[in-house]
């Protein structure tokens, strides 16, 4: 079955078909972080969502090139660098490293390329030159270069492809900086901002004079350089639709580099907002969380990822600490089931078996995700699978103890096939295995002593050790394969 996604450009759910004639290669761009602070949980919703899209495309055997830019030059960055009096790269490097670390904590696959805006100034300049040559961009009296929406529309191009726009009211709500009064029209946006005293030493030479790029042009220049002038997927949060993505289309299509009849981007996919505890996140309300804040509260990246993946990407999601606690419980159910299956399977390897629960799970899972990434249906199928396997385990425990080697081998193969199906599912969800709690030497020594006590039939001592372990936060489970330590 094909994959269907909601394309903001078409305002409808569409069948996904990449531009590649072989229907194999997919170019995917997701607007990355502005590295001036730690990313918050609302930002992370978008990046986890992009990771899900990429992983699902790979699950469907597409060859994805995933690009995510790093915005390392921007108004807020300049302001902070000026305040802190440190070199630009020292400042942005710190937050870029933190961002990439957090990306790993959330088990997001590293994008194949993470281009920095400051390392693409020549590409940005060349794109602006093309727009000037085509009469769509102009240099204003303040030395900045602006994109003229009127000229762009005059060439028969459509500004407002993602959003129906009222041109009379456009951008009047945006803060107009004094150095932007030179624009011909309030709707025009800066491609190149001329150097002002507040910029300090942060500027680049260009044919239009010293200055720095505007934010929108960075994404057009870097995405087209790496993925080509026309590519398949562009992702981002819905707050970026206007003006950022609308401007990206205008700049990229305005430069006219696409093959005839092809758009800059075929599918625009946007993730919805995130509320925290029912409200818009804000520092004053105390509901503003970075990933690091949540880790400090004792939650794990895995729990945060799970919770973010329980909501459909087009629905506003209410992120709560209670929801995170629920994520812990849900993951524990999956872990317990997968753990037991692994124990039964031992070293046996198998492929998913037609007709098995795992086979059915794979079927339901891909039907659900192919339907515009319907995660709720996917999770329902997963918990049904957990329930079925748990029942199987209970029957099995008795049978295994009573049954002979042939039966044990048959069960091991069945369990291994279920695990193989789960591993395929997890290649998309990326919730992985629970990190095994390290067993301190003192605890394993006690467990050894208990085994010895049981062997010599000193049950009193064995029970005393069990109690002692419990006091130290560990429980010991006797399984058909021997005793197993578990953290309480
Ligand atoms: Zn962007």
Coordinates of N, CA, C and O and ligand atoms in Angstrom, one line a residue, residues 29-32 69 215-216 219 234 240 244-245 248, ligand 1:
X29 N 13.8 17.9 3.6 CA 14.4 19.0 4.3 C 13.6 19.4 5.5 O 12.3 19.5 5.3
X30 N 14.2 19.6 6.6 CA 13.4 20.0 7.8 C 14.1 21.2 8.4 O 15.3 21.2 8.6
X31 N 13.4 22.3 8.5 CA 14.0 23.5 9.1 C 14.5 23.2 10.5 O 13.8 22.7 11.4
X32 N 15.8 23.5 10.7 CA 16.5 23.2 11.9 C 16.4 24.2 13.0 O 15.7 25.2 12.9
X69 N 19.0 22.2 8.5 CA 19.9 23.3 8.6 C 20.1 23.7 10.0 O 19.3 23.4 10.9
X215 N 16.8 35.4 7.3 CA 16.6 34.0 7.7 C 16.0 33.2 6.6 O 16.5 32.1 6.3
X216 N 15.0 33.7 5.9 CA 14.3 32.9 4.9 C 15.3 32.4 3.8 O 15.2 31.2 3.4
X219 N 17.4 29.0 4.1 CA 16.8 27.7 3.9 C 16.7 27.5 2.4 O 16.9 26.3 1.9
X234 N 9.4 18.9 2.4 CA 9.8 20.0 3.2 C 9.0 19.9 4.5 O 7.8 20.0 4.4
X240 N 5.7 27.9 11.0 CA 6.7 28.3 10.0 C 6.0 28.5 8.6 O 6.6 29.0 7.7
X244 N 7.8 32.2 6.9 CA 9.0 31.5 6.5 C 8.9 30.6 5.2 O 9.7 30.8 4.3
X245 N 8.0 29.7 5.3 CA 7.9 28.7 4.1 C 7.3 29.4 2.9 O 7.8 29.1 1.8
X248 N 10.2 31.1 1.4 CA 11.1 30.1 0.8 C 10.7 29.7 -0.6 O 11.5 29.7 -1.5
Ligands
LIG1 ZN1 13.6 27.0 7.1

